[in-house]
Amino acid sequence: MRLCRYRANGTAAVGVYDERGVVPLVAAAAWYAAETGKRVDLPASHDLLAFLPPDGPGHAAARDVAGWVRANHGKVPPALCSE
């Protein structure tokens, strides 16, 4: 799982990233839910520690979403990606 904290339009956010760009975690979770029918509860936080092991309350959800994005990156809607 590769997560980052970034700033877009003056707002801090957490995203899933690789060499192709960044997908905002909140948008990725919504896409994941729409495609799989599985709802994901993420903490309402832009603090990266909330999503990291061992104690991040959003770690399991972020791990699931990040893995799904990685496996389906070629299908990520272009509107979700930022470079």
mmCIF file of N, CA and C in Angstrom:
data_model
loop_
_atom_site.group_PDB
_atom_site.id
_atom_site.type_symbol
_atom_site.label_atom_id
_atom_site.label_comp_id
_atom_site.label_asym_id
_atom_site.label_seq_id
_atom_site.Cartn_x
_atom_site.Cartn_y
_atom_site.Cartn_z
ATOM 1 N N MET A 1 0.862 -1.174 0.000
ATOM 2 C CA MET A 1 0.000 0.000 0.000
ATOM 3 C C MET A 1 0.895 1.220 0.000
ATOM 4 N N ARG A 2 0.661 2.112 -0.944
ATOM 5 C CA ARG A 2 1.437 3.340 -1.010
ATOM 6 C C ARG A 2 0.485 4.522 -0.870
ATOM 7 N N LEU A 3 0.539 5.150 0.287
ATOM 8 C CA LEU A 3 -0.297 6.307 0.570
ATOM 9 C C LEU A 3 0.571 7.541 0.679
ATOM 10 N N CYS A 4 -0.025 8.674 0.388
ATOM 11 C CA CYS A 4 0.680 9.943 0.550
ATOM 12 C C CYS A 4 -0.301 10.991 1.039
ATOM 13 N N ARG A 5 0.255 12.033 1.604
ATOM 14 C CA ARG A 5 -0.529 13.212 1.972
ATOM 15 C C ARG A 5 -0.131 14.278 0.981
ATOM 16 N N TYR A 6 -1.096 14.972 0.414
ATOM 17 C CA TYR A 6 -0.808 15.997 -0.583
ATOM 18 C C TYR A 6 -1.786 17.147 -0.424
ATOM 19 N N ARG A 7 -1.534 18.203 -1.137
ATOM 20 C CA ARG A 7 -2.389 19.385 -1.091
ATOM 21 C C ARG A 7 -2.877 19.661 -2.512
ATOM 22 N N ALA A 8 -4.190 19.790 -2.645
ATOM 23 C CA ALA A 8 -4.815 20.110 -3.925
ATOM 24 C C ALA A 8 -5.794 21.250 -3.708
ATOM 25 N N ASN A 9 -5.654 22.291 -4.479
ATOM 26 C CA ASN A 9 -6.524 23.461 -4.352
ATOM 27 C C ASN A 9 -6.569 23.991 -2.925
ATOM 28 N N GLY A 10 -5.430 23.946 -2.243
ATOM 29 C CA GLY A 10 -5.322 24.480 -0.894
ATOM 30 C C GLY A 10 -5.861 23.578 0.206
ATOM 31 N N THR A 11 -6.264 22.364 -0.148
ATOM 32 C CA THR A 11 -6.822 21.440 0.830
ATOM 33 C C THR A 11 -5.935 20.210 0.954
ATOM 34 N N ALA A 12 -5.622 19.817 2.182
ATOM 35 C CA ALA A 12 -4.828 18.611 2.416
ATOM 36 C C ALA A 12 -5.698 17.382 2.199
ATOM 37 N N ALA A 13 -5.101 16.329 1.649
ATOM 38 C CA ALA A 13 -5.827 15.079 1.395
ATOM 39 C C ALA A 13 -4.854 13.914 1.466
ATOM 40 N N VAL A 14 -5.404 12.720 1.565
ATOM 41 C CA VAL A 14 -4.625 11.489 1.536
ATOM 42 C C VAL A 14 -4.944 10.798 0.219
ATOM 43 N N GLY A 15 -3.919 10.256 -0.425
ATOM 44 C CA GLY A 15 -4.118 9.589 -1.700
ATOM 45 C C GLY A 15 -3.351 8.292 -1.813
ATOM 46 N N VAL A 16 -3.753 7.487 -2.769
ATOM 47 C CA VAL A 16 -3.048 6.274 -3.172
ATOM 48 C C VAL A 16 -2.203 6.683 -4.364
ATOM 49 N N TYR A 17 -0.913 6.321 -4.374
ATOM 50 C CA TYR A 17 -0.073 6.767 -5.477
ATOM 51 C C TYR A 17 0.818 5.665 -6.022
ATOM 52 N N ASP A 18 1.238 5.889 -7.267
ATOM 53 C CA ASP A 18 2.290 5.118 -7.906
ATOM 54 C C ASP A 18 2.918 6.022 -8.952
ATOM 55 N N GLU A 19 3.741 5.457 -9.822
ATOM 56 C CA GLU A 19 4.445 6.284 -10.804
ATOM 57 C C GLU A 19 3.513 6.933 -11.817
ATOM 58 N N ARG A 20 2.276 6.483 -11.873
ATOM 59 C CA ARG A 20 1.317 7.055 -12.819
ATOM 60 C C ARG A 20 0.556 8.244 -12.268
ATOM 61 N N GLY A 21 0.599 8.452 -10.955
ATOM 62 C CA GLY A 21 -0.095 9.587 -10.368
ATOM 63 C C GLY A 21 -0.716 9.260 -9.028
ATOM 64 N N VAL A 22 -1.599 10.129 -8.588
ATOM 65 C CA VAL A 22 -2.255 10.030 -7.279
ATOM 66 C C VAL A 22 -3.761 9.926 -7.486
ATOM 67 N N VAL A 23 -4.375 9.028 -6.725
ATOM 68 C CA VAL A 23 -5.831 8.930 -6.694
ATOM 69 C C VAL A 23 -6.248 9.263 -5.267
ATOM 70 N N PRO A 24 -7.043 10.308 -5.063
ATOM 71 C CA PRO A 24 -7.487 10.645 -3.710
ATOM 72 C C PRO A 24 -8.173 9.450 -3.045
ATOM 73 N N LEU A 25 -7.802 9.166 -1.810
ATOM 74 C CA LEU A 25 -8.323 7.998 -1.112
ATOM 75 C C LEU A 25 -9.844 8.046 -0.973
ATOM 76 N N VAL A 26 -10.404 9.191 -0.673
ATOM 77 C CA VAL A 26 -11.863 9.303 -0.526
ATOM 78 C C VAL A 26 -12.553 8.995 -1.857
ATOM 79 N N ALA A 27 -12.029 9.530 -2.956
ATOM 80 C CA ALA A 27 -12.610 9.260 -4.268
ATOM 81 C C ALA A 27 -12.414 7.799 -4.652
ATOM 82 N N ALA A 28 -11.244 7.238 -4.328
ATOM 83 C CA ALA A 28 -10.983 5.832 -4.621
ATOM 84 C C ALA A 28 -11.948 4.940 -3.846
ATOM 85 N N ALA A 29 -12.234 5.291 -2.597
ATOM 86 C CA ALA A 29 -13.168 4.510 -1.784
ATOM 87 C C ALA A 29 -14.577 4.559 -2.374
ATOM 88 N N ALA A 30 -14.987 5.709 -2.872
ATOM 89 C CA ALA A 30 -16.310 5.833 -3.494
ATOM 90 C C ALA A 30 -16.370 5.009 -4.777
ATOM 91 N N TRP A 31 -15.309 5.040 -5.552
ATOM 92 C CA TRP A 31 -15.232 4.254 -6.790
ATOM 93 C C TRP A 31 -15.260 2.757 -6.459
ATOM 94 N N TYR A 32 -14.484 2.360 -5.462
ATOM 95 C CA TYR A 32 -14.448 0.978 -4.994
ATOM 96 C C TYR A 32 -15.850 0.519 -4.586
ATOM 97 N N ALA A 33 -16.539 1.328 -3.805
ATOM 98 C CA ALA A 33 -17.885 0.986 -3.348
ATOM 99 C C ALA A 33 -18.861 0.861 -4.527
ATOM 100 N N ALA A 34 -18.764 1.780 -5.469
ATOM 101 C CA ALA A 34 -19.661 1.750 -6.624
ATOM 102 C C ALA A 34 -19.418 0.519 -7.490
ATOM 103 N N GLU A 35 -18.171 0.125 -7.632
ATOM 104 C CA GLU A 35 -17.826 -1.008 -8.489
ATOM 105 C C GLU A 35 -18.036 -2.364 -7.811
ATOM 106 N N THR A 36 -17.818 -2.430 -6.512
ATOM 107 C CA THR A 36 -17.865 -3.726 -5.821
ATOM 108 C C THR A 36 -19.117 -3.913 -4.972
ATOM 109 N N GLY A 37 -19.797 -2.828 -4.654
ATOM 110 C CA GLY A 37 -20.940 -2.904 -3.760
ATOM 111 C C GLY A 37 -20.549 -3.004 -2.295
ATOM 112 N N LYS A 38 -19.249 -2.873 -2.009
ATOM 113 C CA LYS A 38 -18.753 -2.941 -0.637
ATOM 114 C C LYS A 38 -18.498 -1.537 -0.126
ATOM 115 N N ARG A 39 -19.201 -1.146 0.914
ATOM 116 C CA ARG A 39 -19.035 0.183 1.514
ATOM 117 C C ARG A 39 -17.772 0.199 2.375
ATOM 118 N N VAL A 40 -17.037 1.296 2.299
ATOM 119 C CA VAL A 40 -15.802 1.446 3.057
ATOM 120 C C VAL A 40 -15.937 2.636 3.993
ATOM 121 N N ASP A 41 -15.652 2.428 5.261
ATOM 122 C CA ASP A 41 -15.685 3.517 6.229
ATOM 123 C C ASP A 41 -14.262 4.007 6.481
ATOM 124 N N LEU A 42 -13.985 5.206 6.028
ATOM 125 C CA LEU A 42 -12.681 5.834 6.248
ATOM 126 C C LEU A 42 -12.827 6.926 7.300
ATOM 127 N N PRO A 43 -11.822 7.106 8.140
ATOM 128 C CA PRO A 43 -11.867 8.228 9.077
ATOM 129 C C PRO A 43 -11.893 9.546 8.298
ATOM 130 N N ALA A 44 -12.602 10.504 8.801
ATOM 131 C CA ALA A 44 -12.644 11.832 8.184
ATOM 132 C C ALA A 44 -11.396 12.588 8.627
ATOM 133 N N SER A 45 -10.278 12.242 8.012
ATOM 134 C CA SER A 45 -9.000 12.817 8.430
ATOM 135 C C SER A 45 -8.082 12.966 7.237
ATOM 136 N N HIS A 46 -7.266 13.996 7.258
ATOM 137 C CA HIS A 46 -6.211 14.130 6.262
ATOM 138 C C HIS A 46 -4.852 13.819 6.898
ATOM 139 N N ASP A 47 -4.890 13.273 8.115
ATOM 140 C CA ASP A 47 -3.675 12.847 8.812
ATOM 141 C C ASP A 47 -3.321 11.451 8.326
ATOM 142 N N LEU A 48 -2.194 11.317 7.677
ATOM 143 C CA LEU A 48 -1.770 10.047 7.111
ATOM 144 C C LEU A 48 -1.692 8.944 8.159
ATOM 145 N N LEU A 49 -1.347 9.289 9.397
ATOM 146 C CA LEU A 49 -1.232 8.290 10.456
ATOM 147 C C LEU A 49 -2.552 7.563 10.728
ATOM 148 N N ALA A 50 -3.668 8.184 10.397
ATOM 149 C CA ALA A 50 -4.973 7.546 10.607
ATOM 150 C C ALA A 50 -5.176 6.340 9.691
ATOM 151 N N PHE A 51 -4.323 6.211 8.670
ATOM 152 C CA PHE A 51 -4.480 5.151 7.681
ATOM 153 C C PHE A 51 -3.334 4.145 7.680
ATOM 154 N N LEU A 52 -2.387 4.319 8.569
ATOM 155 C CA LEU A 52 -1.203 3.462 8.586
ATOM 156 C C LEU A 52 -1.232 2.474 9.743
ATOM 157 N N PRO A 53 -0.566 1.310 9.557
ATOM 158 C CA PRO A 53 -0.482 0.358 10.661
ATOM 159 C C PRO A 53 0.483 0.869 11.711
ATOM 160 N N PRO A 54 0.441 0.400 12.908
ATOM 161 C CA PRO A 54 -0.444 -0.661 13.365
ATOM 162 C C PRO A 54 -1.743 -0.135 13.957
ATOM 163 N N ASP A 55 -1.807 1.144 14.289
ATOM 164 C CA ASP A 55 -2.940 1.654 15.067
ATOM 165 C C ASP A 55 -3.902 2.561 14.318
ATOM 166 N N GLY A 56 -3.661 2.817 13.052
ATOM 167 C CA GLY A 56 -4.542 3.711 12.313
ATOM 168 C C GLY A 56 -5.935 3.126 12.176
ATOM 169 N N PRO A 57 -6.962 3.847 12.615
ATOM 170 C CA PRO A 57 -8.324 3.312 12.550
ATOM 171 C C PRO A 57 -8.812 3.069 11.127
ATOM 172 N N GLY A 58 -8.177 3.683 10.150
ATOM 173 C CA GLY A 58 -8.573 3.489 8.764
ATOM 174 C C GLY A 58 -7.641 2.572 7.994
ATOM 175 N N HIS A 59 -6.714 1.916 8.710
ATOM 176 C CA HIS A 59 -5.714 1.093 8.024
ATOM 177 C C HIS A 59 -6.329 -0.020 7.178
ATOM 178 N N ALA A 60 -7.213 -0.817 7.738
ATOM 179 C CA ALA A 60 -7.787 -1.947 6.993
ATOM 180 C C ALA A 60 -8.559 -1.464 5.761
ATOM 181 N N ALA A 61 -9.350 -0.427 5.914
ATOM 182 C CA ALA A 61 -10.119 0.100 4.787
ATOM 183 C C ALA A 61 -9.188 0.677 3.720
ATOM 184 N N ALA A 62 -8.182 1.434 4.137
ATOM 185 C CA ALA A 62 -7.232 2.016 3.182
ATOM 186 C C ALA A 62 -6.474 0.915 2.456
ATOM 187 N N ARG A 63 -6.081 -0.131 3.171
ATOM 188 C CA ARG A 63 -5.364 -1.252 2.562
ATOM 189 C C ARG A 63 -6.236 -1.910 1.494
ATOM 190 N N ASP A 64 -7.502 -2.146 1.795
ATOM 191 C CA ASP A 64 -8.401 -2.772 0.830
ATOM 192 C C ASP A 64 -8.591 -1.905 -0.408
ATOM 193 N N VAL A 65 -8.831 -0.627 -0.196
ATOM 194 C CA VAL A 65 -9.045 0.293 -1.322
ATOM 195 C C VAL A 65 -7.767 0.434 -2.146
ATOM 196 N N ALA A 66 -6.629 0.614 -1.491
ATOM 197 C CA ALA A 66 -5.361 0.773 -2.210
ATOM 198 C C ALA A 66 -5.043 -0.467 -3.037
ATOM 199 N N GLY A 67 -5.261 -1.642 -2.485
ATOM 200 C CA GLY A 67 -5.020 -2.877 -3.229
ATOM 201 C C GLY A 67 -5.930 -2.998 -4.431
ATOM 202 N N TRP A 68 -7.184 -2.594 -4.258
ATOM 203 C CA TRP A 68 -8.127 -2.659 -5.358
ATOM 204 C C TRP A 68 -7.759 -1.654 -6.452
ATOM 205 N N VAL A 69 -7.350 -0.453 -6.050
ATOM 206 C CA VAL A 69 -6.932 0.557 -7.036
ATOM 207 C C VAL A 69 -5.721 0.045 -7.805
ATOM 208 N N ARG A 70 -4.756 -0.528 -7.092
ATOM 209 C CA ARG A 70 -3.554 -1.049 -7.746
ATOM 210 C C ARG A 70 -3.930 -2.127 -8.766
ATOM 211 N N ALA A 71 -4.818 -3.030 -8.389
ATOM 212 C CA ALA A 71 -5.222 -4.111 -9.274
ATOM 213 C C ALA A 71 -6.058 -3.632 -10.460
ATOM 214 N N ASN A 72 -6.709 -2.482 -10.315
ATOM 215 C CA ASN A 72 -7.599 -1.965 -11.360
ATOM 216 C C ASN A 72 -7.157 -0.616 -11.899
ATOM 217 N N HIS A 73 -5.878 -0.287 -11.756
ATOM 218 C CA HIS A 73 -5.418 1.067 -12.090
ATOM 219 C C HIS A 73 -5.720 1.456 -13.531
ATOM 220 N N GLY A 74 -5.674 0.506 -14.447
ATOM 221 C CA GLY A 74 -5.972 0.813 -15.839
ATOM 222 C C GLY A 74 -7.419 1.240 -16.060
ATOM 223 N N LYS A 75 -8.269 0.994 -15.079
ATOM 224 C CA LYS A 75 -9.687 1.330 -15.185
ATOM 225 C C LYS A 75 -10.068 2.568 -14.369
ATOM 226 N N VAL A 76 -9.086 3.186 -13.719
ATOM 227 C CA VAL A 76 -9.374 4.367 -12.883
ATOM 228 C C VAL A 76 -9.926 5.468 -13.790
ATOM 229 N N PRO A 77 -11.098 5.999 -13.453
ATOM 230 C CA PRO A 77 -11.619 7.118 -14.248
ATOM 231 C C PRO A 77 -10.625 8.283 -14.225
ATOM 232 N N PRO A 78 -10.299 8.829 -15.396
ATOM 233 C CA PRO A 78 -9.309 9.914 -15.470
ATOM 234 C C PRO A 78 -9.606 11.084 -14.535
ATOM 235 N N ALA A 79 -10.865 11.340 -14.259
ATOM 236 C CA ALA A 79 -11.226 12.463 -13.385
ATOM 237 C C ALA A 79 -10.716 12.251 -11.952
ATOM 238 N N LEU A 80 -10.454 11.008 -11.550
ATOM 239 C CA LEU A 80 -9.974 10.739 -10.190
ATOM 240 C C LEU A 80 -8.475 10.958 -10.054
ATOM 241 N N CYS A 81 -7.735 10.852 -11.134
ATOM 242 C CA CYS A 81 -6.277 10.909 -11.072
ATOM 243 C C CYS A 81 -5.758 12.340 -11.111
ATOM 244 N N SER A 82 -4.690 12.567 -10.377
ATOM 245 C CA SER A 82 -3.965 13.820 -10.479
ATOM 246 C C SER A 82 -2.494 13.476 -10.563
ATOM 247 N N GLU A 83 -1.748 14.281 -11.269
ATOM 248 C CA GLU A 83 -0.325 13.979 -11.449
ATOM 249 C C GLU A 83 0.533 14.880 -10.630
#
